[in-house]
Coordinates of C-alpha atoms in Angstrom, one line a residue:
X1 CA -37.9 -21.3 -19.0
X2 CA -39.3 -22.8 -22.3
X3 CA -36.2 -21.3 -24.5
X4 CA -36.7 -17.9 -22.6
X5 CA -33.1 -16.2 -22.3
X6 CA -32.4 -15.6 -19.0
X7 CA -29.3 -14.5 -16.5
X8 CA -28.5 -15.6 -13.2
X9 CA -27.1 -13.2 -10.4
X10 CA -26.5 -13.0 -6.8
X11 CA -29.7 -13.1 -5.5
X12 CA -31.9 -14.7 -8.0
X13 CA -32.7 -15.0 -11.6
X14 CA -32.7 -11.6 -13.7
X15 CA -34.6 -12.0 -16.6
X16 CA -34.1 -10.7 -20.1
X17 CA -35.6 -7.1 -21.2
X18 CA -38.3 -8.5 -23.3
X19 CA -39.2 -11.0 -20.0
X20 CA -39.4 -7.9 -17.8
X21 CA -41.7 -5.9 -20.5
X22 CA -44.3 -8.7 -20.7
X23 CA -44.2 -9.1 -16.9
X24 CA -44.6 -5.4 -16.2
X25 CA -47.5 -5.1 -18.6
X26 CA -49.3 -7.6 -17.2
X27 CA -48.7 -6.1 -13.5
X28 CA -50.4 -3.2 -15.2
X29 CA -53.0 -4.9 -16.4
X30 CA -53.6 -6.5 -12.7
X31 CA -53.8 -2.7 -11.2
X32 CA -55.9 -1.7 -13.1
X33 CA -58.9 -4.7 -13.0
X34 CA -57.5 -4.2 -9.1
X35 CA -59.0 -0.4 -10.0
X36 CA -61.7 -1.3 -11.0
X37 CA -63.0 -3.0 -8.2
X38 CA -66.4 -1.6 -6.8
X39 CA -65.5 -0.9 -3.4
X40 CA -61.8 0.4 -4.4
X41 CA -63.8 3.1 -6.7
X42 CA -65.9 3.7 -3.7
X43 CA -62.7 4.5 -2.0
X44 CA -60.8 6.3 -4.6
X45 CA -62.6 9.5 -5.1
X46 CA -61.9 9.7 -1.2
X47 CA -58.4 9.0 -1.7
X48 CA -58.3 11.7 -4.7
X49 CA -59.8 14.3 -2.5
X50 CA -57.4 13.7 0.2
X51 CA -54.1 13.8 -2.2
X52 CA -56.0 17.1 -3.2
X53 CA -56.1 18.2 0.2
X54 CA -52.1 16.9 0.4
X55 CA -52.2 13.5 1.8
X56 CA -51.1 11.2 -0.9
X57 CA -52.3 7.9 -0.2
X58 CA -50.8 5.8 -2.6
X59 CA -47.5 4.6 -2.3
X60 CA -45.4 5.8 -5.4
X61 CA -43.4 2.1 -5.0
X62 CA -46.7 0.1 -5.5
X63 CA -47.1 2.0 -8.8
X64 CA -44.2 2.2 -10.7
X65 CA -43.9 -1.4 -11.7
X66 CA -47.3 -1.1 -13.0
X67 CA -45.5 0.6 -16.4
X68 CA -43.5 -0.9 -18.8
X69 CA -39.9 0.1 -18.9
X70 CA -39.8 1.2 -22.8
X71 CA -42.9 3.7 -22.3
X72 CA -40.7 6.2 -21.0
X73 CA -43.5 9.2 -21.6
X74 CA -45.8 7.3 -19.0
X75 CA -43.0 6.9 -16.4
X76 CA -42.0 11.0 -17.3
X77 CA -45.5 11.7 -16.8
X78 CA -45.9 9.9 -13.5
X79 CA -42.1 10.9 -11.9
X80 CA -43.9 15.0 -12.6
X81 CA -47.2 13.5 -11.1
X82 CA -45.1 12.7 -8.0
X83 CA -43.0 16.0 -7.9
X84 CA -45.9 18.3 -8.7
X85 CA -47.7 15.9 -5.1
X86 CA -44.6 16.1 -3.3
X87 CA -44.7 20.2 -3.7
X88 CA -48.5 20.4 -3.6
X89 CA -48.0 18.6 0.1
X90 CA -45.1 20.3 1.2
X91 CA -47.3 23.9 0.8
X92 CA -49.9 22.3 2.5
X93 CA -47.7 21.3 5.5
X94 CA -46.3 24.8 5.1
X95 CA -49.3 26.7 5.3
X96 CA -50.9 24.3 8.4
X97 CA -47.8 25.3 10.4
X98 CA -48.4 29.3 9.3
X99 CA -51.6 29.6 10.5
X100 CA -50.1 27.8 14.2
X101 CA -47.6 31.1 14.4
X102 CA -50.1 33.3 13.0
X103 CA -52.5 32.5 15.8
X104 CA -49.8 32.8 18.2
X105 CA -49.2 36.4 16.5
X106 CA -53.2 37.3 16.9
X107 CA -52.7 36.6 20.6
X108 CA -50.0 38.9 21.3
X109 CA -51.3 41.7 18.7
X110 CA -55.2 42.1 19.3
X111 CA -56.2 43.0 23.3
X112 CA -59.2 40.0 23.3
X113 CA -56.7 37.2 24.5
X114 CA -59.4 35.2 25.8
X115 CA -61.1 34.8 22.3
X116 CA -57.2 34.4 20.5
X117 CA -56.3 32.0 22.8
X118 CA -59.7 29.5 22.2
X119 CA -58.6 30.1 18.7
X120 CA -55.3 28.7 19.0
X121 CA -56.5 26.4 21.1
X122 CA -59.0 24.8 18.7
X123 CA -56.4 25.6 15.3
X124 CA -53.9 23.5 17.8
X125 CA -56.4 20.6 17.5
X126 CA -56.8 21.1 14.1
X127 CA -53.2 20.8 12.8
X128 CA -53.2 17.9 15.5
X129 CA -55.6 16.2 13.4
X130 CA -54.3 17.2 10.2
X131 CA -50.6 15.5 10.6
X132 CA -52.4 12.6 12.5
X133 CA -54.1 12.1 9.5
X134 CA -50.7 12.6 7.0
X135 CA -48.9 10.2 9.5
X136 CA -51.1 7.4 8.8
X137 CA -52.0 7.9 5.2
X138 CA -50.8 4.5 4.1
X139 CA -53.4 3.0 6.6
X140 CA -56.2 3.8 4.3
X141 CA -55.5 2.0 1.6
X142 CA -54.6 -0.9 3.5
X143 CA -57.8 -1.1 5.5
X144 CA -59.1 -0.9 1.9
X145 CA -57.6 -3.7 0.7
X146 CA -58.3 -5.8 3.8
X147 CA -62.0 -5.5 3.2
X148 CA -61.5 -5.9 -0.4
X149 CA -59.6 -9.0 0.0
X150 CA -62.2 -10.3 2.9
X151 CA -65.4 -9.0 0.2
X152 CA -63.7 -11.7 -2.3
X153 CA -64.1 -14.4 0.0
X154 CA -68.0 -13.8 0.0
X155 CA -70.7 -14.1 -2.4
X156 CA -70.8 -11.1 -4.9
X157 CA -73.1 -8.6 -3.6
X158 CA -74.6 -5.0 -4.8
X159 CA -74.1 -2.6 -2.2
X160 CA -73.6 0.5 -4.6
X161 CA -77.1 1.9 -3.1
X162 CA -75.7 2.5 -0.1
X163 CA -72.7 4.4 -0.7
X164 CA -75.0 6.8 -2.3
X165 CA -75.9 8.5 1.1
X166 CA -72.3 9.0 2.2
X167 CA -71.8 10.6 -1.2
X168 CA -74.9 13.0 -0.6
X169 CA -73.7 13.6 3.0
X170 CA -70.2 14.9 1.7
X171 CA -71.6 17.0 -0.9
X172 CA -74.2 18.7 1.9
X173 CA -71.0 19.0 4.1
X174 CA -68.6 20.6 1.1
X175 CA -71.8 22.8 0.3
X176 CA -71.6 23.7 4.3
X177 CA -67.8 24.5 4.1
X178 CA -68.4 26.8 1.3
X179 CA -71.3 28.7 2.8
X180 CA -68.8 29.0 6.1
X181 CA -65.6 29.9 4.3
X182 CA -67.8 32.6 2.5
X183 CA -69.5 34.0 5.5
X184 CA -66.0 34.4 7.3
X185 CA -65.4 36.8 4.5
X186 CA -68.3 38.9 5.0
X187 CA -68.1 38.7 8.4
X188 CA -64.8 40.5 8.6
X189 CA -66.5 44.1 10.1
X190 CA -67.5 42.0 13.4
X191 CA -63.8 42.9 13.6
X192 CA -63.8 45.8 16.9
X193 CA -62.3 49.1 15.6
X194 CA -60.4 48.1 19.2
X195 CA -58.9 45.9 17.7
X196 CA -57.9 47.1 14.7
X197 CA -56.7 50.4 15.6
X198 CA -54.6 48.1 18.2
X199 CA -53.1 46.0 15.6
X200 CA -52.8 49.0 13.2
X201 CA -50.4 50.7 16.0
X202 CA -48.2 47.6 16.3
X203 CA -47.9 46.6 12.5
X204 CA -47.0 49.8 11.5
X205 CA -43.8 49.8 14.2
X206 CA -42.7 47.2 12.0
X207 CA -42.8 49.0 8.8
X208 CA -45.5 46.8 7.5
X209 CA -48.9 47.9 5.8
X210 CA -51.8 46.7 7.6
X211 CA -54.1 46.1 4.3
X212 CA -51.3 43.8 3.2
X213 CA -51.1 42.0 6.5
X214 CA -54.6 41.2 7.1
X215 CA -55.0 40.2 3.4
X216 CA -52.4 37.8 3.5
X217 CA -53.1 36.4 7.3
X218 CA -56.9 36.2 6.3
X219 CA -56.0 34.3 2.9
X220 CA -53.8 31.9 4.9
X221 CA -56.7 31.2 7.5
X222 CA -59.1 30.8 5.4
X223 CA -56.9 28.0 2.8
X224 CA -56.4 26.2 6.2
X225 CA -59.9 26.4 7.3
X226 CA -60.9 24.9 4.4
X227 CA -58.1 22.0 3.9
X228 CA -58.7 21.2 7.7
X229 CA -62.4 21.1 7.3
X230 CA -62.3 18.9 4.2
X231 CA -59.8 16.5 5.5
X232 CA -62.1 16.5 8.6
X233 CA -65.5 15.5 6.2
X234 CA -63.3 13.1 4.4
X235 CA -62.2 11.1 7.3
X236 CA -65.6 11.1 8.3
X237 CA -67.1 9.7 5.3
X238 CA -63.9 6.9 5.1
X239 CA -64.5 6.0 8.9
X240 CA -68.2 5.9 8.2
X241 CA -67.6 4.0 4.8
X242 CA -65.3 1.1 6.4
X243 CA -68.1 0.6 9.1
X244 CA -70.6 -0.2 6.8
X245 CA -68.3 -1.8 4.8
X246 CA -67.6 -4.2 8.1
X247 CA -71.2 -4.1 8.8
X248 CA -72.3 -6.0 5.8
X249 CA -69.6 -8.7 5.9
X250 CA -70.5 -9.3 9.8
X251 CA -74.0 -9.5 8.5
X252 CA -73.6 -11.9 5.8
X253 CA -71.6 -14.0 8.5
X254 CA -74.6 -14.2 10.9
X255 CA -76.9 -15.1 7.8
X256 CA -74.9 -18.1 7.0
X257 CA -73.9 -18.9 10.3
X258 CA -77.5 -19.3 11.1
X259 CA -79.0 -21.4 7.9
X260 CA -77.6 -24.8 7.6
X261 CA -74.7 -25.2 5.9
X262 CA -72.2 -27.5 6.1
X263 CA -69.2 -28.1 7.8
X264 CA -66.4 -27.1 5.2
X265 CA -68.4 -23.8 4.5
X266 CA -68.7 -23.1 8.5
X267 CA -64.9 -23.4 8.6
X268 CA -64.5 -21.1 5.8
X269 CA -66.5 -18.7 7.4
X270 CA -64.4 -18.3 10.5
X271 CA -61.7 -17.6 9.1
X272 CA -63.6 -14.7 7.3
X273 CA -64.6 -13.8 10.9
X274 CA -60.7 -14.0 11.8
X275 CA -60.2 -11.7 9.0
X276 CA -62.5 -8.9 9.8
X277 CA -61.7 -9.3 13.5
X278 CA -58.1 -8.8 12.4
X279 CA -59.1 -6.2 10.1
X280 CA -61.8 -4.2 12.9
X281 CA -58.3 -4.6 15.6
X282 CA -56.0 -2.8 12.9
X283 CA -58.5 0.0 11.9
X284 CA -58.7 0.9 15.7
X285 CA -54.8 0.5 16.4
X286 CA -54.5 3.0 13.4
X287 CA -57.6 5.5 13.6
X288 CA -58.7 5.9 17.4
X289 CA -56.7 8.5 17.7
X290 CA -57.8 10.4 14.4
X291 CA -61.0 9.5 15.8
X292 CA -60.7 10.9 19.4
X293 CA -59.3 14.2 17.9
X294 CA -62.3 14.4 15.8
X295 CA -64.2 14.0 18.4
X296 CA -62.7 16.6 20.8
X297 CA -62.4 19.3 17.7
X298 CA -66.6 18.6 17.4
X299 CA -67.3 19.1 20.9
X300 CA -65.0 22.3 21.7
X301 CA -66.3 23.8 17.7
X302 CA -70.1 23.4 19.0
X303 CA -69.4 24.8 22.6
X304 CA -67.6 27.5 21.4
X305 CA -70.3 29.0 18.7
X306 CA -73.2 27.8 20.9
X307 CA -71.0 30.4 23.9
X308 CA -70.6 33.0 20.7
X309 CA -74.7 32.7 19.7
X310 CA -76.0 33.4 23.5
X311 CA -73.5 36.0 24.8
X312 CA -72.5 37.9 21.2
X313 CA -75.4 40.5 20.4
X314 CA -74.0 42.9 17.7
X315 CA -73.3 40.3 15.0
X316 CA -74.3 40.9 12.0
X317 CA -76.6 38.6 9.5
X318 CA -73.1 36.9 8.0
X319 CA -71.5 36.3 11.0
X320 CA -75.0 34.2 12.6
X321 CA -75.1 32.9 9.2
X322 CA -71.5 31.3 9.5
X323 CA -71.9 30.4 12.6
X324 CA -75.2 28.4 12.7
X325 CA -73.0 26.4 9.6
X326 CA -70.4 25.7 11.9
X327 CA -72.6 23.9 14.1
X328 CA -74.2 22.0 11.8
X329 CA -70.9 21.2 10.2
X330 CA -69.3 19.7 13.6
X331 CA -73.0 18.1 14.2
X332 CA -73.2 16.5 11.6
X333 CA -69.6 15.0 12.0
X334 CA -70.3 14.2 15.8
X335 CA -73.3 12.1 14.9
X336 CA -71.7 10.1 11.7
X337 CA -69.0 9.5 13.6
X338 CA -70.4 8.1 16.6
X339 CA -73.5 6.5 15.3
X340 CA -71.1 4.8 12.6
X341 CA -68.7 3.0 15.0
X342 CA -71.6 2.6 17.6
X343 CA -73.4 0.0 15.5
X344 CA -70.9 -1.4 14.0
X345 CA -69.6 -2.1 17.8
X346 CA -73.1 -3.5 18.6
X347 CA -73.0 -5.8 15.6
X348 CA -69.0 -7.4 16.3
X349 CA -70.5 -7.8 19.7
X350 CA -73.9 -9.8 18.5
X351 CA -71.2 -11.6 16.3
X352 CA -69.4 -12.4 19.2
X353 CA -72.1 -13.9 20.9
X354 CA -72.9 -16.1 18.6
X355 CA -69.6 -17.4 17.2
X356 CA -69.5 -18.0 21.4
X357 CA -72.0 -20.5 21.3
X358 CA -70.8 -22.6 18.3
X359 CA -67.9 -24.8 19.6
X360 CA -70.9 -26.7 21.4
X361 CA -72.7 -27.3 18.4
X362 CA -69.7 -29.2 16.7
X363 CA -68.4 -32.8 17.6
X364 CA -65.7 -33.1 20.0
X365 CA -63.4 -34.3 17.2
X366 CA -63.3 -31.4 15.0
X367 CA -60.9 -29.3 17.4
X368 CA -59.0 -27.3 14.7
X369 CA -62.8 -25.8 14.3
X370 CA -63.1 -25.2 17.9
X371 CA -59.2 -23.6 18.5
X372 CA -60.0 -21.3 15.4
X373 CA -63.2 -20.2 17.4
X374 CA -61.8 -19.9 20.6
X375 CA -58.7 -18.3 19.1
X376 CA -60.7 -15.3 17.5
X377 CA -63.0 -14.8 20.6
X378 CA -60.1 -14.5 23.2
X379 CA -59.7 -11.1 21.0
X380 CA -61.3 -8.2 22.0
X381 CA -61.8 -5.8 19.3
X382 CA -64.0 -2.7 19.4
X383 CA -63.7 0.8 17.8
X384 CA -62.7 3.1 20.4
X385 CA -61.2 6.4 20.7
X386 CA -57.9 6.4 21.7
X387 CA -57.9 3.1 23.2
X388 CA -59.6 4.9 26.2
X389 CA -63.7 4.7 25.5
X390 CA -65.6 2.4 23.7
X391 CA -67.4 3.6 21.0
X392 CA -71.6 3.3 21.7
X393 CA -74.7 5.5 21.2
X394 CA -74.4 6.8 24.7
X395 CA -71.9 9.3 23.3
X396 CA -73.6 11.1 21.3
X397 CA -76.3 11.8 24.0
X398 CA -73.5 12.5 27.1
X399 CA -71.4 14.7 24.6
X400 CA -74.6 16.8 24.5
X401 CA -75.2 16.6 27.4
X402 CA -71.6 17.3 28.4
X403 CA -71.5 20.6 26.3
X404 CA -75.1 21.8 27.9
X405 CA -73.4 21.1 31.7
X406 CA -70.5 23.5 31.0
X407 CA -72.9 25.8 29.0
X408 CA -74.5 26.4 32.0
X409 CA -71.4 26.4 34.3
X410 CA -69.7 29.3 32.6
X411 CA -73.0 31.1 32.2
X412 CA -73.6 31.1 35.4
X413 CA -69.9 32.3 36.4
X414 CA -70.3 34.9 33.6
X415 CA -73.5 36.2 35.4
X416 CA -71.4 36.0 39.2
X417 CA -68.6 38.1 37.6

């Protein structure tokens, strides 16, 4: 240990005090060149806005080694980081499950239980997504790291450009959000005097004031309408982000693949493909079912205000307002979503192809090459959702299409009745 004082235990070697400063400073200094990675800051304003919206994605045991043991104001500061997250999440989780009884409260209170129920039926999908999303909020960073560690293995190259559009797109969704969540406000006299006198009778059986009562309940909804719908943008922009993230690496494979290179440099490029097969198979195990309630919360949103614009007549200016932002809002998320994992399917699969044709191009006796290659194309790994349907560009035309067919199927039962 080159005259280093050190003491032996149990299970190892347990080094001096000065020995664990100098290691721990250095792990700090390895997180944050790690930080500074240009994909991981690509990823970590995503990851920022998410612990904003109460999913913490970082994992408070991969950071506390990062700080040496003798700055105890650092390790104060991050212990009250971590409690003040911990609340922040727990009021989020809170106020998700408040607006599930609150809607279950709306149908019993106000006499339209057809339009409560839908509600409650699409803020059931919501909080669906929402805990799907907490559950798995360790994923994220490891699917980041994945492509990070697969990115090293490749030449250096400068895809900051691109990243650019999914930061406009969030900004034009957030600006969306806003305009929605402020038109719900103004849209508050759409609001049947039905309705309200209804609710008015039952609340005050209860001793309650009505002001106070919608107040709060329309405060609640509109926090979770906003948390839900951000979350909902973020995932969108992370699921569309990975993809082109796996896009580019597949494409760099079927550039070299192609030219000639030689042999060592052919076998180092499939295990890259190994890796990002591996990494495409984990991303779908993990996010096909965020993915299919995305889906299914786009579809029933744009069926329900597309029903709400045809047969609603006495809205005012605020309330067509909000709505035509909700459909381009779900829209908008339908088509990134799909488009994203549809190409990015199309492109594994013209991978697949031609990895499929190279054990014939090798000698017979390199047959560690050829188990690798038959090894990683016995896989099949697509993005899907739910493990059910595989993700193409057909979807985005039968989901229309789906939503027009019952469009005109209730319409015309509307008319019968």
């Amino acid at each position: 240990m080159s005259g280093q004082p050190f003491q032996k235990g149990r299970n190892g070697l347990i080094f001096s005090k000065e020995n664990e400063v100098k290691m721990s400073e250095k792990a700090t200094d390895v997180i944050y060149c790690y930080s500074k990675h240009s994909i991981m800051k690509e990823f970590s304003m995503i990851f920022k806005i998410l612990q904003f919206m109460g999913i913490n994605t970082f994992d408070r045991s991969n950071l506390k080694y990062g700080i040496p043991l003798r700055n105890t104001s650092a390790r104060n500061t991050t212990q009250k980081g971590f409690n003040c997250i911990k609340v922040y999440t727990y009021f989020t989780l809170t106020l998700v499950c408040t607006k599930f009884f609150l809607n279950l409260l709306w149908v019993w209170l106000l006499p339209d239980k057809i339009t409560e129920l839908i509600r409650s039926f699409l803020a059931v999908i919501l909080t669906l997504f929402y805990v799907s999303v907490y559950r798995r909020r360790r994923v994220f960073l490891r699917i980041s790291e994945c492509i990070i560690r697969i990115y090293r293995k490749l030449p250096h190259r400068n895809i900051n450009r691109r990243q650019y559009l999914f930061i406009i797109f969030f900004a034009f969704i957030e600006i969306i959000t806003t305009a929605l969540s402020v038109m719900e406000i103004y849209s508050g006299k759409n609001i049947t005097i039905i309705q309200k006198s209804a609710a008015e009778l039952l609340l005050n059986s209860f001793g309650a004031e009505l002001f106070y009562c919608f107040l709060l309940a329309h405060c609640v909804e509109l926090l979770f309408y906003v948390i839900t719908s951000t979350v909902l943008s973020v995932f969108t922009i992370y699921y569309g982000l990975t993809c082109e993230f796996v896009r580019d690496i597949i494409q760099q494979l079927l550039n070299k693949l192609k030219t000639n290179c030689f042999l060592q440099d052919v076998e180092s490029l499939i295990d890259v493909y190994g890796d990002i097969e591996n990494c495409m198979s984990y991303m779908d195990e993990k996010l096909s079912l965020p993915a299919f309630l995305l889906v299914v919360m786009n579809m029933s949103g744009l069926f329900w205000t597309s029903y709400k614009l045809v047969h609603l007549s006495d809205m005012n200016n605020y309330y067509f307002i909000s709505l035509i932002c909700f459909m381009i809002f779900h829209s908008s998320l339908q088509l990134l979503m799909i488009i994203s994992a549809s190409i990015t399917n199309e492109l594994a699969t013209k991978m697949k192809h031609f990895v499929g044709r190279l054990p014939y191009i090798f000698p017979t006796r390199h047959q560690e090459i050829k188990f690798k290659l038959k090894q990683n194309l016995m896989q099949e790994n697509y993005l899907t959702l739910w493990k059910t349907y595989v993700l193409d560009r057909s979807l985005a035309i039968a989901s229309f299409g789906v939503l027009l067919t019952y469009g005109f199927l209730i319409n015309n039962l509307r008319e019968d009745s």
